[in-house]
């Protein structure tokens, strides 16, 4: 497995693979790899001849008061983990390599970013779309792998790929969870032991939401208000949003199969997200 830091070297290797007729998979990440990331890499390695993992903590997707500087960076263990999951190449560029001196062109998405994380984090998805579009142009994968953990991100990137004619299969992988149900996230590293225990409230809320729906409740407001009450019982938890949306990220009044329960909750200063699709079984 190679680790490359420049666009030109990476393009050379990719061209070589393409000339040999090899299929290419890409798993874009911000590093601090955990089993969630590794599930994407494993799937790509199973479905493609050559798997690229990008590691880039994207400054464009962080707001001014967010955790860009504190974001965990663990390149050595990332390389080992990615390799053992089947990666063939790690593309690990510097911010300067990717952003150049001054970026003036960006990719924006309308409507789909007006709710959920897009509403709470203005400019976030513009940053995500811009960098993923750049990665698509550099790596030119046949398939790209994303986690359901960031469901809105996936829906947005899929629409971006469609609207900008990227000829790439956009594939969604299930959320990988800790044994108590907490969705794995690089940000879980910020949690103190007590906060880590409290963080399970997101998954428990999802479980409750699915139970209410399973018992016949379809009024979105009632489900949301029950979950808000439940989450508020955890003192370290501060709700950013609890929402039920359709695949266009619009709030719904009546819940049906396929709608998405999405939450963002601060545990202390750490903002965690989770989601679940109504009608799908809750598993750990
Ligand atoms: P990140 O490094 O947080 O930007 O995530 C890179 C990719 O890994 C995104 O497509 C995420 O949705 C995915 N991912 C992160 N956490 C998980 C998880 N717990 N389960 C599955 N995929 C995940």
PDB file of C-alpha atoms and ligand atoms in Angstrom:
ATOM      1  CA  UNK A   1       0.000   0.000   0.000  1.00  0.00           C
ATOM      2  CA  UNK A   2       1.255   3.472  -0.882  1.00  0.00           C
ATOM      3  CA  UNK A   3       0.763   6.709   1.007  1.00  0.00           C
ATOM      4  CA  UNK A   4       0.885   9.749  -1.280  1.00  0.00           C
ATOM      5  CA  UNK A   5       0.673  13.420  -0.433  1.00  0.00           C
ATOM      6  CA  UNK A   6       0.576  15.082  -3.853  1.00  0.00           C
ATOM      7  CA  UNK A   7      -2.121  15.287  -6.504  1.00  0.00           C
ATOM      8  CA  UNK A   8       0.304  14.670  -9.370  1.00  0.00           C
ATOM      9  CA  UNK A   9       1.747  11.438  -7.934  1.00  0.00           C
ATOM     10  CA  UNK A  10      -1.736  10.220  -7.113  1.00  0.00           C
ATOM     11  CA  UNK A  11      -3.003  10.949 -10.642  1.00  0.00           C
ATOM     12  CA  UNK A  12      -0.064   8.982 -12.038  1.00  0.00           C
ATOM     13  CA  UNK A  13      -0.877   5.865 -10.009  1.00  0.00           C
ATOM     14  CA  UNK A  14      -4.579   6.168 -10.842  1.00  0.00           C
ATOM     15  CA  UNK A  15      -3.846   6.522 -14.569  1.00  0.00           C
ATOM     16  CA  UNK A  16      -1.687   3.428 -14.397  1.00  0.00           C
ATOM     17  CA  UNK A  17      -4.477   1.430 -12.719  1.00  0.00           C
ATOM     18  CA  UNK A  18      -7.016   2.661 -15.280  1.00  0.00           C
ATOM     19  CA  UNK A  19      -4.751   1.691 -18.165  1.00  0.00           C
ATOM     20  CA  UNK A  20      -4.669  -1.815 -16.737  1.00  0.00           C
ATOM     21  CA  UNK A  21      -8.487  -1.805 -16.786  1.00  0.00           C
ATOM     22  CA  UNK A  22      -8.797  -1.929 -13.015  1.00  0.00           C
ATOM     23  CA  UNK A  23     -11.947  -0.735 -11.244  1.00  0.00           C
ATOM     24  CA  UNK A  24     -11.449   1.961  -8.611  1.00  0.00           C
ATOM     25  CA  UNK A  25     -13.195   2.503  -5.274  1.00  0.00           C
ATOM     26  CA  UNK A  26     -12.842   5.602  -3.097  1.00  0.00           C
ATOM     27  CA  UNK A  27     -13.602   6.022   0.608  1.00  0.00           C
ATOM     28  CA  UNK A  28     -13.259   9.711   1.522  1.00  0.00           C
ATOM     29  CA  UNK A  29     -12.466  10.301   5.212  1.00  0.00           C
ATOM     30  CA  UNK A  30     -11.081  12.880   7.614  1.00  0.00           C
ATOM     31  CA  UNK A  31      -8.904  10.239   9.297  1.00  0.00           C
ATOM     32  CA  UNK A  32      -8.831   9.107  12.941  1.00  0.00           C
ATOM     33  CA  UNK A  33     -10.104   5.901  11.381  1.00  0.00           C
ATOM     34  CA  UNK A  34     -12.451   3.634  13.331  1.00  0.00           C
ATOM     35  CA  UNK A  35     -14.496   0.560  12.437  1.00  0.00           C
ATOM     36  CA  UNK A  36     -17.102   2.738  10.683  1.00  0.00           C
ATOM     37  CA  UNK A  37     -14.484   3.979   8.202  1.00  0.00           C
ATOM     38  CA  UNK A  38     -12.978   0.509   7.914  1.00  0.00           C
ATOM     39  CA  UNK A  39     -16.362  -0.944   6.914  1.00  0.00           C
ATOM     40  CA  UNK A  40     -16.347   1.419   3.903  1.00  0.00           C
ATOM     41  CA  UNK A  41     -12.794   0.430   2.983  1.00  0.00           C
ATOM     42  CA  UNK A  42     -13.544  -3.295   3.317  1.00  0.00           C
ATOM     43  CA  UNK A  43     -16.586  -2.995   1.099  1.00  0.00           C
ATOM     44  CA  UNK A  44     -14.664  -1.043  -1.496  1.00  0.00           C
ATOM     45  CA  UNK A  45     -11.858  -3.610  -1.441  1.00  0.00           C
ATOM     46  CA  UNK A  46     -14.420  -6.387  -1.960  1.00  0.00           C
ATOM     47  CA  UNK A  47     -16.121  -4.617  -4.883  1.00  0.00           C
ATOM     48  CA  UNK A  48     -13.167  -3.007  -6.693  1.00  0.00           C
ATOM     49  CA  UNK A  49      -9.706  -3.946  -7.956  1.00  0.00           C
ATOM     50  CA  UNK A  50      -8.079  -0.910  -6.364  1.00  0.00           C
ATOM     51  CA  UNK A  51      -9.196   1.042  -3.287  1.00  0.00           C
ATOM     52  CA  UNK A  52      -8.171   4.589  -2.483  1.00  0.00           C
ATOM     53  CA  UNK A  53      -8.722   6.070   0.977  1.00  0.00           C
ATOM     54  CA  UNK A  54      -8.444   9.823   1.209  1.00  0.00           C
ATOM     55  CA  UNK A  55      -7.532  11.361   4.533  1.00  0.00           C
ATOM     56  CA  UNK A  56      -8.098  15.088   4.638  1.00  0.00           C
ATOM     57  CA  UNK A  57      -9.381  17.180   7.525  1.00  0.00           C
ATOM     58  CA  UNK A  58     -11.282  19.605   5.340  1.00  0.00           C
ATOM     59  CA  UNK A  59     -11.028  23.178   6.682  1.00  0.00           C
ATOM     60  CA  UNK A  60     -13.859  24.322   4.380  1.00  0.00           C
ATOM     61  CA  UNK A  61     -16.445  22.232   6.205  1.00  0.00           C
ATOM     62  CA  UNK A  62     -15.705  23.608   9.684  1.00  0.00           C
ATOM     63  CA  UNK A  63     -17.391  26.774  10.945  1.00  0.00           C
ATOM     64  CA  UNK A  64     -15.316  29.519  12.634  1.00  0.00           C
ATOM     65  CA  UNK A  65     -16.181  28.299  16.145  1.00  0.00           C
ATOM     66  CA  UNK A  66     -15.919  24.592  15.416  1.00  0.00           C
ATOM     67  CA  UNK A  67     -13.261  22.009  16.222  1.00  0.00           C
ATOM     68  CA  UNK A  68     -10.916  22.154  13.178  1.00  0.00           C
ATOM     69  CA  UNK A  69      -7.738  22.510  15.277  1.00  0.00           C
ATOM     70  CA  UNK A  70      -8.787  19.993  17.900  1.00  0.00           C
ATOM     71  CA  UNK A  71     -10.017  17.401  15.377  1.00  0.00           C
ATOM     72  CA  UNK A  72      -8.125  14.145  16.082  1.00  0.00           C
ATOM     73  CA  UNK A  73      -5.273  13.333  13.713  1.00  0.00           C
ATOM     74  CA  UNK A  74      -3.761   9.851  13.956  1.00  0.00           C
ATOM     75  CA  UNK A  75      -1.932   9.265  10.652  1.00  0.00           C
ATOM     76  CA  UNK A  76       0.276   6.367  11.771  1.00  0.00           C
ATOM     77  CA  UNK A  77      -2.491   4.174  13.104  1.00  0.00           C
ATOM     78  CA  UNK A  78      -4.727   5.226  10.170  1.00  0.00           C
ATOM     79  CA  UNK A  79      -2.197   3.868   7.681  1.00  0.00           C
ATOM     80  CA  UNK A  80      -1.990   0.550   9.491  1.00  0.00           C
ATOM     81  CA  UNK A  81      -5.773   0.241   9.847  1.00  0.00           C
ATOM     82  CA  UNK A  82      -6.520   1.212   6.234  1.00  0.00           C
ATOM     83  CA  UNK A  83      -3.977  -1.270   4.955  1.00  0.00           C
ATOM     84  CA  UNK A  84      -5.367  -4.120   7.021  1.00  0.00           C
ATOM     85  CA  UNK A  85      -8.870  -3.286   5.752  1.00  0.00           C
ATOM     86  CA  UNK A  86      -7.662  -3.677   2.151  1.00  0.00           C
ATOM     87  CA  UNK A  87      -6.737  -0.158   0.989  1.00  0.00           C
ATOM     88  CA  UNK A  88      -4.249   0.033  -1.899  1.00  0.00           C
ATOM     89  CA  UNK A  89      -3.488   3.745  -1.709  1.00  0.00           C
ATOM     90  CA  UNK A  90      -3.875   6.436   0.905  1.00  0.00           C
ATOM     91  CA  UNK A  91      -4.167   9.945  -0.482  1.00  0.00           C
ATOM     92  CA  UNK A  92      -3.149  12.194   2.408  1.00  0.00           C
ATOM     93  CA  UNK A  93      -2.663  15.718   1.050  1.00  0.00           C
ATOM     94  CA  UNK A  94      -1.847  18.866   2.987  1.00  0.00           C
ATOM     95  CA  UNK A  95      -4.396  21.688   3.101  1.00  0.00           C
ATOM     96  CA  UNK A  96      -2.156  23.683   0.769  1.00  0.00           C
ATOM     97  CA  UNK A  97      -1.994  20.855  -1.768  1.00  0.00           C
ATOM     98  CA  UNK A  98      -5.778  20.665  -1.949  1.00  0.00           C
ATOM     99  CA  UNK A  99      -6.777  24.301  -1.482  1.00  0.00           C
ATOM    100  CA  UNK A 100      -3.887  26.020  -3.273  1.00  0.00           C
ATOM    101  CA  UNK A 101      -3.187  29.652  -2.412  1.00  0.00           C
ATOM    102  CA  UNK A 102      -6.697  30.979  -2.849  1.00  0.00           C
ATOM    103  CA  UNK A 103      -9.829  29.075  -3.823  1.00  0.00           C
ATOM    104  CA  UNK A 104     -12.406  31.056  -5.802  1.00  0.00           C
ATOM    105  CA  UNK A 105     -14.563  28.235  -7.166  1.00  0.00           C
ATOM    106  CA  UNK A 106     -16.919  26.251  -4.923  1.00  0.00           C
ATOM    107  CA  UNK A 107     -19.712  23.722  -5.247  1.00  0.00           C
ATOM    108  CA  UNK A 108     -22.961  24.645  -3.550  1.00  0.00           C
ATOM    109  CA  UNK A 109     -26.177  22.708  -3.155  1.00  0.00           C
ATOM    110  CA  UNK A 110     -29.630  24.196  -2.840  1.00  0.00           C
ATOM    111  CA  UNK A 111     -32.656  23.087  -0.784  1.00  0.00           C
ATOM    112  CA  UNK A 112     -31.153  19.849   0.585  1.00  0.00           C
ATOM    113  CA  UNK A 113     -28.869  21.827   2.899  1.00  0.00           C
ATOM    114  CA  UNK A 114     -31.609  24.038   4.355  1.00  0.00           C
ATOM    115  CA  UNK A 115     -32.516  21.609   7.157  1.00  0.00           C
ATOM    116  CA  UNK A 116     -30.736  19.490   9.815  1.00  0.00           C
ATOM    117  CA  UNK A 117     -26.913  19.842   9.865  1.00  0.00           C
ATOM    118  CA  UNK A 118     -26.965  22.315   6.968  1.00  0.00           C
ATOM    119  CA  UNK A 119     -29.147  24.647   8.998  1.00  0.00           C
ATOM    120  CA  UNK A 120     -27.043  24.301  12.159  1.00  0.00           C
ATOM    121  CA  UNK A 121     -23.731  24.547  10.338  1.00  0.00           C
ATOM    122  CA  UNK A 122     -23.959  27.239   7.619  1.00  0.00           C
ATOM    123  CA  UNK A 123     -21.450  26.610   4.831  1.00  0.00           C
ATOM    124  CA  UNK A 124     -20.733  23.058   6.016  1.00  0.00           C
ATOM    125  CA  UNK A 125     -22.111  21.252   2.972  1.00  0.00           C
ATOM    126  CA  UNK A 126     -20.613  23.785   0.574  1.00  0.00           C
ATOM    127  CA  UNK A 127     -17.260  22.801   2.073  1.00  0.00           C
ATOM    128  CA  UNK A 128     -18.048  19.089   1.874  1.00  0.00           C
ATOM    129  CA  UNK A 129     -19.316  19.252  -1.732  1.00  0.00           C
ATOM    130  CA  UNK A 130     -16.367  21.317  -2.911  1.00  0.00           C
ATOM    131  CA  UNK A 131     -13.763  18.962  -1.489  1.00  0.00           C
ATOM    132  CA  UNK A 132     -15.549  15.766  -2.504  1.00  0.00           C
ATOM    133  CA  UNK A 133     -15.901  17.162  -6.054  1.00  0.00           C
ATOM    134  CA  UNK A 134     -12.145  17.807  -6.046  1.00  0.00           C
ATOM    135  CA  UNK A 135     -11.467  14.273  -4.779  1.00  0.00           C
ATOM    136  CA  UNK A 136     -13.723  12.877  -7.505  1.00  0.00           C
ATOM    137  CA  UNK A 137     -11.777  14.826 -10.136  1.00  0.00           C
ATOM    138  CA  UNK A 138      -8.411  13.709  -8.756  1.00  0.00           C
ATOM    139  CA  UNK A 139      -9.214  10.041  -8.087  1.00  0.00           C
ATOM    140  CA  UNK A 140     -11.917   9.488 -10.769  1.00  0.00           C
ATOM    141  CA  UNK A 141     -13.331   6.451  -8.937  1.00  0.00           C
ATOM    142  CA  UNK A 142     -15.915   4.077 -10.404  1.00  0.00           C
ATOM    143  CA  UNK A 143     -17.545   3.780  -6.990  1.00  0.00           C
ATOM    144  CA  UNK A 144     -17.495   5.965  -3.879  1.00  0.00           C
ATOM    145  CA  UNK A 145     -18.423   4.752  -0.410  1.00  0.00           C
ATOM    146  CA  UNK A 146     -20.119   6.760   2.338  1.00  0.00           C
ATOM    147  CA  UNK A 147     -21.645   5.969   5.730  1.00  0.00           C
ATOM    148  CA  UNK A 148     -25.299   6.309   6.681  1.00  0.00           C
ATOM    149  CA  UNK A 149     -24.034   7.955   9.868  1.00  0.00           C
ATOM    150  CA  UNK A 150     -23.912  11.150   7.750  1.00  0.00           C
ATOM    151  CA  UNK A 151     -27.182  10.553   5.909  1.00  0.00           C
ATOM    152  CA  UNK A 152     -27.778  14.165   4.850  1.00  0.00           C
ATOM    153  CA  UNK A 153     -24.223  14.326   3.544  1.00  0.00           C
ATOM    154  CA  UNK A 154     -24.808  11.218   1.425  1.00  0.00           C
ATOM    155  CA  UNK A 155     -28.089  12.495   0.003  1.00  0.00           C
ATOM    156  CA  UNK A 156     -26.441  15.817  -0.850  1.00  0.00           C
ATOM    157  CA  UNK A 157     -23.363  14.245  -2.437  1.00  0.00           C
ATOM    158  CA  UNK A 158     -25.490  11.834  -4.452  1.00  0.00           C
ATOM    159  CA  UNK A 159     -27.470  14.754  -5.849  1.00  0.00           C
ATOM    160  CA  UNK A 160     -24.247  16.662  -6.528  1.00  0.00           C
ATOM    161  CA  UNK A 161     -22.830  13.677  -8.434  1.00  0.00           C
ATOM    162  CA  UNK A 162     -26.035  13.406 -10.450  1.00  0.00           C
ATOM    163  CA  UNK A 163     -26.367  17.114 -11.218  1.00  0.00           C
ATOM    164  CA  UNK A 164     -22.685  17.617 -12.104  1.00  0.00           C
ATOM    165  CA  UNK A 165     -22.499  14.393 -14.160  1.00  0.00           C
ATOM    166  CA  UNK A 166     -19.883  12.579 -12.133  1.00  0.00           C
ATOM    167  CA  UNK A 167     -19.984   9.050 -13.557  1.00  0.00           C
ATOM    168  CA  UNK A 168     -19.586   7.444 -10.144  1.00  0.00           C
ATOM    169  CA  UNK A 169     -21.724   4.894  -8.289  1.00  0.00           C
ATOM    170  CA  UNK A 170     -22.551   6.439  -4.924  1.00  0.00           C
ATOM    171  CA  UNK A 171     -22.883   3.730  -2.296  1.00  0.00           C
ATOM    172  CA  UNK A 172     -24.231   3.936   1.234  1.00  0.00           C
ATOM    173  CA  UNK A 173     -22.927   1.693   4.046  1.00  0.00           C
ATOM    174  CA  UNK A 174     -24.730   0.962   7.352  1.00  0.00           C
ATOM    175  CA  UNK A 175     -23.881   2.767  10.603  1.00  0.00           C
ATOM    176  CA  UNK A 176     -21.293   0.895  12.671  1.00  0.00           C
ATOM    177  CA  UNK A 177     -21.984   1.174  16.404  1.00  0.00           C
ATOM    178  CA  UNK A 178     -20.221   0.540  19.698  1.00  0.00           C
ATOM    179  CA  UNK A 179     -21.594  -2.361  21.765  1.00  0.00           C
ATOM    180  CA  UNK A 180     -23.958  -0.018  23.668  1.00  0.00           C
ATOM    181  CA  UNK A 181     -25.327   1.457  20.448  1.00  0.00           C
ATOM    182  CA  UNK A 182     -23.351   4.717  20.223  1.00  0.00           C
ATOM    183  CA  UNK A 183     -22.557   5.394  16.566  1.00  0.00           C
ATOM    184  CA  UNK A 184     -18.800   5.299  16.048  1.00  0.00           C
ATOM    185  CA  UNK A 185     -17.340   8.729  15.367  1.00  0.00           C
ATOM    186  CA  UNK A 186     -13.902  10.299  15.465  1.00  0.00           C
ATOM    187  CA  UNK A 187     -15.472  12.901  17.778  1.00  0.00           C
ATOM    188  CA  UNK A 188     -16.289  10.250  20.425  1.00  0.00           C
ATOM    189  CA  UNK A 189     -12.623  10.706  21.459  1.00  0.00           C
ATOM    190  CA  UNK A 190     -13.570  14.085  22.967  1.00  0.00           C
ATOM    191  CA  UNK A 191     -15.950  12.510  25.500  1.00  0.00           C
ATOM    192  CA  UNK A 192     -14.995  12.083  29.165  1.00  0.00           C
ATOM    193  CA  UNK A 193     -15.913   8.679  30.658  1.00  0.00           C
ATOM    194  CA  UNK A 194     -19.112  10.161  32.154  1.00  0.00           C
ATOM    195  CA  UNK A 195     -20.026  11.872  28.870  1.00  0.00           C
ATOM    196  CA  UNK A 196     -19.300   8.654  26.991  1.00  0.00           C
ATOM    197  CA  UNK A 197     -21.917   6.921  29.170  1.00  0.00           C
ATOM    198  CA  UNK A 198     -24.396   9.754  28.558  1.00  0.00           C
ATOM    199  CA  UNK A 199     -23.794   9.684  24.797  1.00  0.00           C
ATOM    200  CA  UNK A 200     -25.800   6.476  24.486  1.00  0.00           C
ATOM    201  CA  UNK A 201     -28.891   8.689  24.829  1.00  0.00           C
ATOM    202  CA  UNK A 202     -28.849   9.302  21.057  1.00  0.00           C
ATOM    203  CA  UNK A 203     -29.217   5.634  20.241  1.00  0.00           C
ATOM    204  CA  UNK A 204     -31.736   5.111  23.028  1.00  0.00           C
ATOM    205  CA  UNK A 205     -33.818   7.967  21.641  1.00  0.00           C
ATOM    206  CA  UNK A 206     -33.745   6.339  18.205  1.00  0.00           C
ATOM    207  CA  UNK A 207     -34.803   3.061  19.761  1.00  0.00           C
ATOM    208  CA  UNK A 208     -37.730   4.826  21.467  1.00  0.00           C
ATOM    209  CA  UNK A 209     -38.746   6.613  18.297  1.00  0.00           C
ATOM    210  CA  UNK A 210     -38.850   3.336  16.408  1.00  0.00           C
ATOM    211  CA  UNK A 211     -40.834   1.715  19.228  1.00  0.00           C
ATOM    212  CA  UNK A 212     -43.424   4.511  19.185  1.00  0.00           C
ATOM    213  CA  UNK A 213     -43.749   4.128  15.425  1.00  0.00           C
ATOM    214  CA  UNK A 214     -43.912   0.336  15.780  1.00  0.00           C
ATOM    215  CA  UNK A 215     -46.785   0.784  18.252  1.00  0.00           C
ATOM    216  CA  UNK A 216     -48.728   2.767  15.665  1.00  0.00           C
ATOM    217  CA  UNK A 217     -47.743   6.399  16.348  1.00  0.00           C
ATOM    218  CA  UNK A 218     -47.296   8.273  13.063  1.00  0.00           C
ATOM    219  CA  UNK A 219     -47.652  11.866  14.250  1.00  0.00           C
ATOM    220  CA  UNK A 220     -44.152  13.298  13.762  1.00  0.00           C
ATOM    221  CA  UNK A 221     -44.645  16.115  16.283  1.00  0.00           C
ATOM    222  CA  UNK A 222     -45.687  13.657  19.007  1.00  0.00           C
ATOM    223  CA  UNK A 223     -42.727  11.359  18.369  1.00  0.00           C
ATOM    224  CA  UNK A 224     -40.313  14.306  18.320  1.00  0.00           C
ATOM    225  CA  UNK A 225     -41.712  15.792  21.517  1.00  0.00           C
ATOM    226  CA  UNK A 226     -41.472  12.415  23.324  1.00  0.00           C
ATOM    227  CA  UNK A 227     -37.841  12.112  22.247  1.00  0.00           C
ATOM    228  CA  UNK A 228     -37.004  15.688  23.228  1.00  0.00           C
ATOM    229  CA  UNK A 229     -38.428  14.998  26.724  1.00  0.00           C
ATOM    230  CA  UNK A 230     -36.448  11.776  26.913  1.00  0.00           C
ATOM    231  CA  UNK A 231     -33.135  13.329  25.829  1.00  0.00           C
ATOM    232  CA  UNK A 232     -33.574  16.237  28.259  1.00  0.00           C
ATOM    233  CA  UNK A 233     -33.463  13.765  31.147  1.00  0.00           C
ATOM    234  CA  UNK A 234     -29.731  13.466  30.488  1.00  0.00           C
ATOM    235  CA  UNK A 235     -28.292  16.665  32.024  1.00  0.00           C
ATOM    236  CA  UNK A 236     -25.125  16.774  29.896  1.00  0.00           C
ATOM    237  CA  UNK A 237     -27.219  16.578  26.688  1.00  0.00           C
ATOM    238  CA  UNK A 238     -28.221  19.715  24.778  1.00  0.00           C
ATOM    239  CA  UNK A 239     -30.385  19.181  21.716  1.00  0.00           C
ATOM    240  CA  UNK A 240     -29.398  20.800  18.433  1.00  0.00           C
ATOM    241  CA  UNK A 241     -32.223  19.119  16.515  1.00  0.00           C
ATOM    242  CA  UNK A 242     -34.542  16.128  16.624  1.00  0.00           C
ATOM    243  CA  UNK A 243     -36.248  15.892  13.233  1.00  0.00           C
ATOM    244  CA  UNK A 244     -38.189  13.534  11.045  1.00  0.00           C
ATOM    245  CA  UNK A 245     -37.613  14.146   7.347  1.00  0.00           C
ATOM    246  CA  UNK A 246     -38.266  12.601   3.973  1.00  0.00           C
ATOM    247  CA  UNK A 247     -35.518  11.834   1.446  1.00  0.00           C
ATOM    248  CA  UNK A 248     -35.594  15.476   0.312  1.00  0.00           C
ATOM    249  CA  UNK A 249     -34.704  16.528   3.855  1.00  0.00           C
ATOM    250  CA  UNK A 250     -38.122  18.144   4.350  1.00  0.00           C
ATOM    251  CA  UNK A 251     -39.856  17.858   7.727  1.00  0.00           C
ATOM    252  CA  UNK A 252     -42.864  15.539   7.572  1.00  0.00           C
ATOM    253  CA  UNK A 253     -46.107  15.680   9.547  1.00  0.00           C
ATOM    254  CA  UNK A 254     -47.071  12.017   9.195  1.00  0.00           C
ATOM    255  CA  UNK A 255     -44.369   9.399   9.487  1.00  0.00           C
ATOM    256  CA  UNK A 256     -44.142   6.565   7.020  1.00  0.00           C
ATOM    257  CA  UNK A 257     -41.693   3.812   6.133  1.00  0.00           C
ATOM    258  CA  UNK A 258     -38.541   5.265   4.582  1.00  0.00           C
ATOM    259  CA  UNK A 259     -38.695   8.566   6.481  1.00  0.00           C
ATOM    260  CA  UNK A 260     -35.630   9.404   8.524  1.00  0.00           C
ATOM    261  CA  UNK A 261     -35.348  10.164  12.223  1.00  0.00           C
ATOM    262  CA  UNK A 262     -32.276  12.390  12.571  1.00  0.00           C
ATOM    263  CA  UNK A 263     -30.715  13.817  15.733  1.00  0.00           C
ATOM    264  CA  UNK A 264     -27.883  16.149  16.607  1.00  0.00           C
ATOM    265  CA  UNK A 265     -27.154  16.431  20.317  1.00  0.00           C
ATOM    266  CA  UNK A 266     -24.320  18.113  22.170  1.00  0.00           C
ATOM    267  CA  UNK A 267     -22.904  16.001  24.990  1.00  0.00           C
ATOM    268  CA  UNK A 268     -20.956  18.659  26.856  1.00  0.00           C
ATOM    269  CA  UNK A 269     -19.198  20.508  24.022  1.00  0.00           C
ATOM    270  CA  UNK A 270     -19.161  17.560  21.650  1.00  0.00           C
ATOM    271  CA  UNK A 271     -21.774  17.566  18.916  1.00  0.00           C
ATOM    272  CA  UNK A 272     -22.895  14.043  17.997  1.00  0.00           C
ATOM    273  CA  UNK A 273     -25.273  12.976  15.232  1.00  0.00           C
ATOM    274  CA  UNK A 274     -27.237   9.812  14.580  1.00  0.00           C
ATOM    275  CA  UNK A 275     -30.174   8.696  12.457  1.00  0.00           C
ATOM    276  CA  UNK A 276     -32.398   5.795  11.592  1.00  0.00           C
ATOM    277  CA  UNK A 277     -34.805   4.977   8.782  1.00  0.00           C
ATOM    278  CA  UNK A 278     -38.365   4.189   9.874  1.00  0.00           C
ATOM    279  CA  UNK A 279     -39.341   0.634   9.040  1.00  0.00           C
ATOM    280  CA  UNK A 280     -35.796  -0.698   9.346  1.00  0.00           C
ATOM    281  CA  UNK A 281     -34.930  -2.890  12.331  1.00  0.00           C
ATOM    282  CA  UNK A 282     -32.886  -1.326  15.158  1.00  0.00           C
ATOM    283  CA  UNK A 283     -29.746  -3.406  15.481  1.00  0.00           C
ATOM    284  CA  UNK A 284     -26.440  -2.729  17.170  1.00  0.00           C
TER     285      UNK A 284
HETATM  286  P1  LIG B   1     -15.515  11.328   8.476  1.00  0.00           P
HETATM  287  O1  LIG B   1     -14.100  10.877   8.594  1.00  0.00           O
HETATM  288  O2  LIG B   1     -16.217  11.511   9.769  1.00  0.00           O
HETATM  289  O3  LIG B   1     -15.693  12.488   7.520  1.00  0.00           O
HETATM  290  O4  LIG B   1     -16.291  10.114   7.793  1.00  0.00           O
HETATM  291  C1  LIG B   1     -15.849   9.569   6.564  1.00  0.00           C
HETATM  292  C2  LIG B   1     -16.884   8.582   6.073  1.00  0.00           C
HETATM  293  O5  LIG B   1     -17.055   7.543   7.035  1.00  0.00           O
HETATM  294  C3  LIG B   1     -18.277   9.220   5.882  1.00  0.00           C
HETATM  295  O6  LIG B   1     -18.886   8.685   4.717  1.00  0.00           O
HETATM  296  C4  LIG B   1     -19.008   8.792   7.121  1.00  0.00           C
HETATM  297  O7  LIG B   1     -20.406   8.720   6.965  1.00  0.00           O
HETATM  298  C5  LIG B   1     -18.421   7.404   7.353  1.00  0.00           C
HETATM  299  N1  LIG B   1     -18.612   7.024   8.759  1.00  0.00           N
HETATM  300  C6  LIG B   1     -18.254   7.736   9.866  1.00  0.00           C
HETATM  301  N2  LIG B   1     -18.670   7.096  10.984  1.00  0.00           N
HETATM  302  C7  LIG B   1     -19.315   5.978  10.572  1.00  0.00           C
HETATM  303  C8  LIG B   1     -19.971   4.913  11.252  1.00  0.00           C
HETATM  304  N3  LIG B   1     -20.060   4.874  12.570  1.00  0.00           N
HETATM  305  N4  LIG B   1     -20.521   3.934  10.506  1.00  0.00           N
HETATM  306  C9  LIG B   1     -20.446   3.950   9.143  1.00  0.00           C
HETATM  307  N5  LIG B   1     -19.832   4.929   8.448  1.00  0.00           N
HETATM  308  C10 LIG B   1     -19.269   5.929   9.145  1.00  0.00           C
END
